[in-house]
Short mmCIF file of N, CA and C in Angstrom, two decimals:
data_model
loop_
_atom_site.label_atom_id
_atom_site.label_comp_id
_atom_site.label_asym_id
_atom_site.label_seq_id
_atom_site.Cartn_x
_atom_site.Cartn_y
_atom_site.Cartn_z
N UNK C 23 -20.77 7.16 5.40
CA UNK C 23 -19.75 7.91 5.34
C UNK C 23 -18.97 8.73 4.60
N UNK C 24 -18.75 9.42 3.94
CA UNK C 24 -17.80 9.85 3.32
C UNK C 24 -17.08 9.85 3.41
N UNK C 25 -15.74 10.36 2.45
CA UNK C 25 -14.47 10.35 1.84
C UNK C 25 -13.97 11.28 1.50
N UNK C 26 -13.01 12.04 1.86
CA UNK C 26 -11.91 13.22 1.11
C UNK C 26 -11.72 12.87 0.02
N UNK C 27 -10.92 11.53 -0.46
CA UNK C 27 -10.55 11.52 -1.85
C UNK C 27 -11.19 10.10 -2.64
N UNK C 28 -11.44 9.49 -1.83
CA UNK C 28 -12.10 8.08 -2.67
C UNK C 28 -13.95 7.89 -2.56
N UNK C 29 -14.11 7.62 -3.76
CA UNK C 29 -15.67 6.89 -4.13
C UNK C 29 -15.11 5.58 -4.14
N UNK C 30 -16.29 4.49 -3.39
CA UNK C 30 -16.03 3.34 -3.30
C UNK C 30 -16.31 2.73 -4.52
N UNK C 31 -16.75 2.59 -5.62
CA UNK C 31 -16.82 2.44 -6.45
C UNK C 31 -15.66 1.79 -7.31
N UNK C 32 -14.22 2.88 -7.01
CA UNK C 32 -13.14 3.01 -6.84
C UNK C 32 -11.93 1.54 -6.48
N UNK C 33 -12.62 1.02 -5.82
CA UNK C 33 -12.39 -0.45 -5.13
C UNK C 33 -13.68 -1.30 -5.72
N UNK C 34 -14.09 -1.31 -6.72
CA UNK C 34 -15.16 -2.22 -7.26
C UNK C 34 -14.49 -3.44 -7.98
N UNK C 35 -14.62 -4.56 -7.88
CA UNK C 35 -14.47 -6.04 -8.63
C UNK C 35 -14.77 -5.66 -10.34
N UNK C 36 -13.88 -5.65 -10.81
CA UNK C 36 -13.98 -5.43 -12.38
C UNK C 36 -15.56 -6.97 -12.54
N UNK C 37 -15.57 -7.56 -12.36
CA UNK C 37 -16.65 -8.02 -12.85
C UNK C 37 -18.11 -8.15 -11.99
N UNK C 38 -18.10 -6.97 -11.16
CA UNK C 38 -19.19 -6.60 -10.35
C UNK C 38 -18.91 -5.36 -10.50
N UNK C 39 -19.65 -4.21 -10.33
CA UNK C 39 -19.58 -3.32 -10.65
C UNK C 39 -20.23 -2.28 -9.70
N UNK C 40 -20.93 -3.08 -8.71
CA UNK C 40 -21.48 -2.18 -7.24
C UNK C 40 -20.47 -2.40 -6.30
N UNK C 41 -19.86 -3.67 -6.38
CA UNK C 41 -18.76 -4.96 -5.08
C UNK C 41 -18.27 -3.66 -4.75
N UNK C 42 -17.63 -2.48 -4.81
CA UNK C 42 -17.15 -1.28 -3.72
C UNK C 42 -17.41 -1.16 -2.68
N UNK C 43 -18.97 -1.32 -2.37
CA UNK C 43 -19.93 -1.08 -1.32
C UNK C 43 -19.29 -2.30 0.03
N UNK C 44 -18.53 -3.47 -1.04
CA UNK C 44 -18.66 -4.59 0.08
C UNK C 44 -17.20 -4.28 0.61
N UNK C 45 -16.10 -3.33 0.70
CA UNK C 45 -15.15 -2.39 1.57
C UNK C 45 -15.51 -2.03 2.63
N UNK C 46 -14.50 -2.78 3.84
CA UNK C 46 -15.00 -2.68 4.82
C UNK C 46 -14.46 -0.80 4.54
N UNK C 47 -15.07 0.08 5.39
CA UNK C 47 -14.87 1.82 5.47
C UNK C 47 -14.05 2.15 6.42
N UNK C 48 -14.10 1.44 7.04
CA UNK C 48 -12.76 1.81 8.06
C UNK C 48 -11.79 1.59 7.89
N UNK C 49 -11.29 0.28 7.03
CA UNK C 49 -9.99 0.07 6.20
C UNK C 49 -10.25 1.97 4.81
N UNK C 50 -10.80 1.84 4.43
CA UNK C 50 -11.30 3.09 3.79
C UNK C 50 -10.98 4.64 3.99
N UNK C 51 -11.83 4.64 5.69
CA UNK C 51 -10.95 5.94 6.12
C UNK C 51 -9.60 6.08 6.40
N UNK C 52 -8.62 4.64 6.37
CA UNK C 52 -7.30 4.57 6.85
C UNK C 52 -6.94 4.78 5.80
N UNK C 53 -7.49 4.59 4.50
CA UNK C 53 -6.92 4.76 3.00
C UNK C 53 -6.80 5.95 3.27
N UNK C 54 -8.05 6.79 2.79
CA UNK C 54 -8.40 8.57 2.47
C UNK C 54 -7.37 9.00 3.96
N UNK C 55 -7.21 8.85 4.82
CA UNK C 55 -6.31 9.49 5.54
C UNK C 55 -4.61 9.39 5.04
N UNK C 56 -4.43 7.83 4.44
CA UNK C 56 -2.57 7.62 4.09
C UNK C 56 -2.49 8.99 3.11
N UNK C 57 -3.85 8.55 1.72
CA UNK C 57 -3.81 9.57 0.71
C UNK C 57 -3.30 11.22 0.76
N UNK C 58 -4.51 11.40 2.14
CA UNK C 58 -4.00 12.59 2.49
C UNK C 58 -2.51 13.12 2.59
N UNK C 59 -1.97 12.41 3.09
CA UNK C 59 -0.67 12.22 3.44
C UNK C 59 0.47 12.68 2.58
N UNK C 60 0.11 12.07 1.16
CA UNK C 60 0.99 12.47 0.13
C UNK C 60 0.09 12.39 -0.86
N UNK C 61 -0.91 13.44 -0.26
CA UNK C 61 -1.65 14.35 -1.58
C UNK C 61 -0.74 15.83 -2.24
N UNK C 62 -0.56 15.59 -3.68
CA UNK C 62 -0.05 16.49 -3.95
C UNK C 62 1.22 16.06 -4.84
N UNK C 63 1.87 14.73 -4.11
CA UNK C 63 3.13 14.31 -4.04
C UNK C 63 3.13 12.93 -5.10
N UNK C 64 2.03 12.34 -5.27
CA UNK C 64 1.83 11.15 -6.17
C UNK C 64 0.54 10.99 -6.34
N UNK C 65 0.67 10.72 -7.40
CA UNK C 65 -0.96 9.96 -7.31
C UNK C 65 -1.39 8.50 -6.67
N UNK C 66 -2.58 8.56 -6.12
CA UNK C 66 -2.37 7.10 -5.12
C UNK C 66 -3.83 6.58 -6.19
N UNK C 67 -3.47 5.23 -7.24
CA UNK C 67 -4.28 5.11 -8.07
C UNK C 67 -5.03 3.51 -6.77
N UNK C 68 -5.64 3.73 -6.73
CA UNK C 68 -6.52 1.65 -6.30
C UNK C 68 -6.24 0.85 -8.12
N UNK C 69 -5.40 -0.11 -7.39
CA UNK C 69 -5.23 -1.37 -8.59
C UNK C 69 -5.96 -2.39 -8.52
N UNK C 70 -6.43 -2.77 -7.34
CA UNK C 70 -7.32 -3.70 -7.11
C UNK C 70 -7.82 -2.94 -5.86
N UNK C 71 -9.69 -3.70 -5.22
CA UNK C 71 -10.02 -3.29 -4.15
C UNK C 71 -10.61 -4.42 -4.17
N UNK C 72 -11.84 -4.84 -3.28
CA UNK C 72 -12.60 -6.42 -3.26
C UNK C 72 -12.40 -6.42 -4.88
N UNK C 73 -13.03 -8.29 -4.53
CA UNK C 73 -12.46 -9.18 -5.10
C UNK C 73 -13.74 -9.86 -5.18
N UNK C 74 -14.42 -9.89 -6.30
CA UNK C 74 -15.83 -11.27 -5.87
C UNK C 74 -14.77 -12.74 -6.09
N UNK C 75 -15.13 -13.60 -5.07
CA UNK C 75 -14.93 -14.89 -5.15
C UNK C 75 -14.30 -15.34 -6.50
N UNK C 76 -15.54 -15.54 -7.89
CA UNK C 76 -14.91 -15.79 -9.36
C UNK C 76 -13.54 -14.82 -9.51
N UNK C 77 -13.91 -13.24 -9.62
CA UNK C 77 -12.72 -12.70 -10.06
C UNK C 77 -10.94 -13.15 -9.29
N UNK C 78 -11.05 -13.03 -8.45
CA UNK C 78 -9.96 -13.13 -7.07
C UNK C 78 -9.65 -15.49 -7.48
N UNK C 79 -10.54 -16.19 -7.34
CA UNK C 79 -9.70 -17.70 -7.31
C UNK C 79 -10.09 -17.87 -9.34
N UNK C 80 -10.68 -17.73 -10.07
CA UNK C 80 -10.27 -18.24 -11.18
C UNK C 80 -9.79 -16.95 -11.91
N UNK C 81 -9.77 -16.38 -11.95
CA UNK C 81 -9.02 -14.81 -13.33
C UNK C 81 -7.82 -15.11 -12.95
N UNK C 82 -7.80 -13.83 -11.65
CA UNK C 82 -6.55 -14.06 -11.06
C UNK C 82 -5.72 -14.88 -11.13
N UNK C 83 -6.72 -16.38 -10.03
CA UNK C 83 -6.06 -17.26 -9.72
C UNK C 83 -5.24 -16.52 -8.44
N UNK C 84 -5.00 -15.74 -7.94
CA UNK C 84 -4.57 -15.70 -6.49
C UNK C 84 -5.36 -16.23 -5.29
N UNK C 85 -4.70 -16.32 -4.57
CA UNK C 85 -4.81 -17.05 -3.36
C UNK C 85 -6.41 -16.94 -2.63
N UNK C 86 -6.60 -18.20 -2.55
CA UNK C 86 -7.73 -19.02 -1.92
C UNK C 86 -8.15 -17.62 -0.79
N UNK C 87 -7.06 -17.54 -0.18
CA UNK C 87 -7.81 -16.52 1.27
C UNK C 87 -7.38 -15.45 0.90
N UNK C 88 -7.66 -14.77 0.12
CA UNK C 88 -7.57 -13.21 -0.23
C UNK C 88 -8.12 -12.64 0.75
N UNK C 89 -7.14 -11.84 1.56
CA UNK C 89 -8.07 -10.53 2.07
C UNK C 89 -9.00 -9.38 1.37
N UNK C 90 -8.55 -9.72 0.01
CA UNK C 90 -9.24 -8.75 -1.00
C UNK C 90 -10.86 -9.60 -0.95
N UNK C 91 -10.86 -10.51 -1.13
CA UNK C 91 -12.62 -11.32 -1.08
C UNK C 91 -13.43 -10.77 0.41
N UNK C 92 -12.60 -10.25 1.09
CA UNK C 92 -12.64 -9.91 2.32
C UNK C 92 -13.42 -8.25 2.01
N UNK C 93 -12.71 -7.29 1.12
CA UNK C 93 -13.01 -6.16 1.06
C UNK C 93 -11.89 -5.39 2.38
N UNK C 94 -10.93 -6.55 2.59
CA UNK C 94 -10.00 -5.99 4.07
C UNK C 94 -8.69 -5.21 2.83
N UNK C 95 -8.29 -5.30 1.83
CA UNK C 95 -7.04 -5.51 1.18
C UNK C 95 -7.50 -4.92 -0.29
N UNK C 96 -6.14 -4.29 -0.69
CA UNK C 96 -5.95 -2.94 -2.13
C UNK C 96 -4.24 -3.15 -2.48
N UNK C 97 -4.55 -3.14 -3.61
CA UNK C 97 -3.54 -2.85 -3.83
C UNK C 97 -3.30 -1.32 -4.76
N UNK C 98 -2.05 -0.68 -4.31
CA UNK C 98 -2.02 0.48 -4.89
C UNK C 98 -0.88 0.63 -5.63
N UNK C 99 -0.60 1.14 -6.70
CA UNK C 99 0.23 1.81 -8.15
C UNK C 99 1.00 2.55 -7.28
N UNK C 100 2.09 2.20 -7.58
CA UNK C 100 3.41 4.10 -7.55
C UNK C 100 4.92 3.27 -9.35
N UNK C 101 5.02 4.88 -8.78
CA UNK C 101 6.07 4.79 -9.92
C UNK C 101 7.36 5.24 -9.37
N UNK C 102 8.40 4.49 -8.87
CA UNK C 102 9.95 4.62 -8.67
C UNK C 102 9.86 4.18 -6.95
N UNK C 103 11.19 4.51 -6.78
CA UNK C 103 11.63 4.97 -5.20
C UNK C 103 11.11 5.92 -4.70
N UNK C 104 10.88 7.02 -4.81
CA UNK C 104 10.15 7.90 -4.28
C UNK C 104 8.70 8.01 -3.78
N UNK C 105 7.85 7.70 -4.77
CA UNK C 105 6.31 7.03 -4.77
C UNK C 105 6.61 5.75 -3.57
N UNK C 106 7.31 4.68 -3.73
CA UNK C 106 7.43 3.76 -2.92
C UNK C 106 7.58 3.97 -1.37
N UNK C 107 8.03 5.22 -0.99
CA UNK C 107 8.56 5.32 0.08
C UNK C 107 7.07 6.79 0.72
N UNK C 108 6.94 7.00 0.11
CA UNK C 108 5.90 7.72 -0.15
C UNK C 108 4.43 7.48 0.62
N UNK C 109 4.82 6.40 -0.28
CA UNK C 109 3.36 5.17 0.04
C UNK C 109 3.48 4.29 0.97
N UNK C 110 4.53 3.89 1.86
CA UNK C 110 4.44 3.46 2.64
C UNK C 110 4.50 3.86 3.38
N UNK C 111 5.08 4.87 4.04
CA UNK C 111 5.40 6.44 4.93
C UNK C 111 3.86 6.14 5.36
N UNK C 112 3.35 6.98 4.88
CA UNK C 112 1.65 7.17 4.84
C UNK C 112 1.16 5.85 5.41
N UNK C 113 0.76 4.97 4.81
CA UNK C 113 -0.10 3.76 5.36
C UNK C 113 0.88 3.15 6.13
N UNK C 114 1.82 3.19 7.23
CA UNK C 114 2.65 2.63 8.27
C UNK C 114 2.03 3.98 9.16
N UNK C 115 2.01 5.15 8.60
CA UNK C 115 1.69 6.54 9.51
C UNK C 115 0.39 6.44 10.41
N UNK C 116 -0.68 5.45 8.91
CA UNK C 116 -2.27 5.25 9.80
C UNK C 116 -2.41 4.30 9.88
N UNK C 117 -1.45 3.30 10.63
CA UNK C 117 -1.85 1.85 11.23
C UNK C 117 -1.73 1.39 10.21
N UNK C 118 -1.30 1.29 8.98
CA UNK C 118 -1.76 0.40 8.17
C UNK C 118 -0.23 -1.09 8.48
N UNK C 119 -0.33 -1.80 9.22
CA UNK C 119 0.96 -2.77 9.46
C UNK C 119 1.15 -3.60 8.31
N UNK C 120 0.06 -4.04 7.62
CA UNK C 120 0.69 -5.41 6.26
C UNK C 120 0.29 -5.07 5.23
N UNK C 121 1.46 -5.35 4.64
CA UNK C 121 2.57 -4.50 3.48
C UNK C 121 3.06 -5.54 2.75
N UNK C 122 2.53 -5.55 1.66
CA UNK C 122 3.30 -6.58 0.97
C UNK C 122 3.85 -5.96 -1.18
N UNK C 123 5.34 -5.64 -1.29
CA UNK C 123 5.81 -4.41 -2.10
C UNK C 123 5.73 -5.18 -2.99
N UNK C 124 5.22 -5.00 -4.44
CA UNK C 124 5.81 -5.68 -5.32
C UNK C 124 6.56 -4.71 -5.96
N UNK C 125 6.66 -4.60 -7.50
CA UNK C 125 7.77 -3.51 -8.49
C UNK C 125 6.60 -2.46 -8.77
N UNK C 126 5.55 -2.37 -8.91
CA UNK C 126 5.09 -1.07 -9.50
C UNK C 126 3.86 -1.10 -8.34
N UNK C 127 3.30 -2.48 -7.29
CA UNK C 127 2.02 -1.69 -6.19
C UNK C 127 2.57 -2.38 -5.60
N UNK C 128 1.80 -1.58 -4.18
CA UNK C 128 1.98 -2.16 -2.58
C UNK C 128 0.52 -2.73 -2.58
N UNK C 129 0.30 -3.31 -1.80
CA UNK C 129 -0.90 -4.38 -1.47
C UNK C 129 -0.42 -4.06 0.29
N UNK C 130 -2.70 -3.29 0.33
CA UNK C 130 -1.89 -3.62 2.17
C UNK C 130 -3.61 -4.04 2.18
N UNK C 131 -3.54 -4.62 4.08
CA UNK C 131 -4.06 -4.66 4.10
C UNK C 131 -4.78 -5.15 5.72
N UNK C 132 -5.74 -5.35 6.11
CA UNK C 132 -6.13 -4.88 7.64
C UNK C 132 -6.73 -5.56 8.21
N UNK C 133 -6.33 -6.90 7.94
CA UNK C 133 -7.19 -8.68 7.94
C UNK C 133 -6.32 -8.83 9.49
N UNK C 134 -7.04 -9.22 10.22
CA UNK C 134 -6.28 -8.94 11.63
C UNK C 134 -6.25 -10.71 12.28
N UNK C 135 -7.45 -11.46 11.27
CA UNK C 135 -6.97 -12.82 11.78
C UNK C 135 -5.40 -12.93 10.93
N UNK C 136 -4.56 -12.70 10.07
CA UNK C 136 -3.24 -12.69 9.41
C UNK C 136 -2.24 -12.20 10.49
N UNK C 137 -1.21 -12.37 10.15
CA UNK C 137 -0.15 -12.19 11.49
C UNK C 137 0.91 -10.78 11.13
N UNK C 138 0.89 -10.05 12.08
CA UNK C 138 0.52 -8.41 12.02
C UNK C 138 1.83 -7.82 11.84
N UNK C 139 2.28 -6.00 11.44
CA UNK C 139 3.35 -5.64 12.07
C UNK C 139 4.36 -6.97 11.12
N UNK C 140 4.11 -6.90 10.05
CA UNK C 140 4.85 -7.67 8.75
C UNK C 140 4.69 -6.74 7.01
N UNK C 141 5.89 -6.74 6.64
CA UNK C 141 6.06 -6.49 5.10
C UNK C 141 6.74 -7.50 4.79
N UNK C 142 6.41 -7.53 3.30
CA UNK C 142 6.85 -8.54 2.78
C UNK C 142 7.46 -8.13 0.98
N UNK C 143 7.71 -8.82 0.05
CA UNK C 143 7.97 -8.24 -0.89
C UNK C 143 7.12 -9.57 -2.16
N UNK C 144 6.73 -9.03 -3.26
CA UNK C 144 6.68 -9.97 -4.53
C UNK C 144 7.47 -10.08 -5.48
N UNK C 145 7.38 -10.92 -6.10
CA UNK C 145 8.29 -10.93 -7.63
C UNK C 145 8.05 -10.60 -8.88
N UNK C 146 7.02 -10.07 -8.67
CA UNK C 146 6.53 -9.19 -10.08
C UNK C 146 6.09 -7.81 -9.38
#
């Protein structure tokens, strides 16, 4: 599958260069559509995609049940409230309905074993 905006390497865990290939392709296609919606209005930068178990659990000390380890989640950077709005709008427009909002990033995932149609916040 090819994407208009993304290369799967953008999603790689820092400790495993080719691990971006572990991303769910249908999810990346949704992200590609969301990026198309905001094209030219903001930079759509993936700050975290697929994470190896070691990187997620030991380096980041992140949630053990993280959807990042399944290739079903990403974090996307944003600057300010306008970009936060554009990003949220684009993600929801393509059907992504699990969203976490941090001070400088938005987490989104398509993990169907978790609650759907939810938006939460992070303190960081």
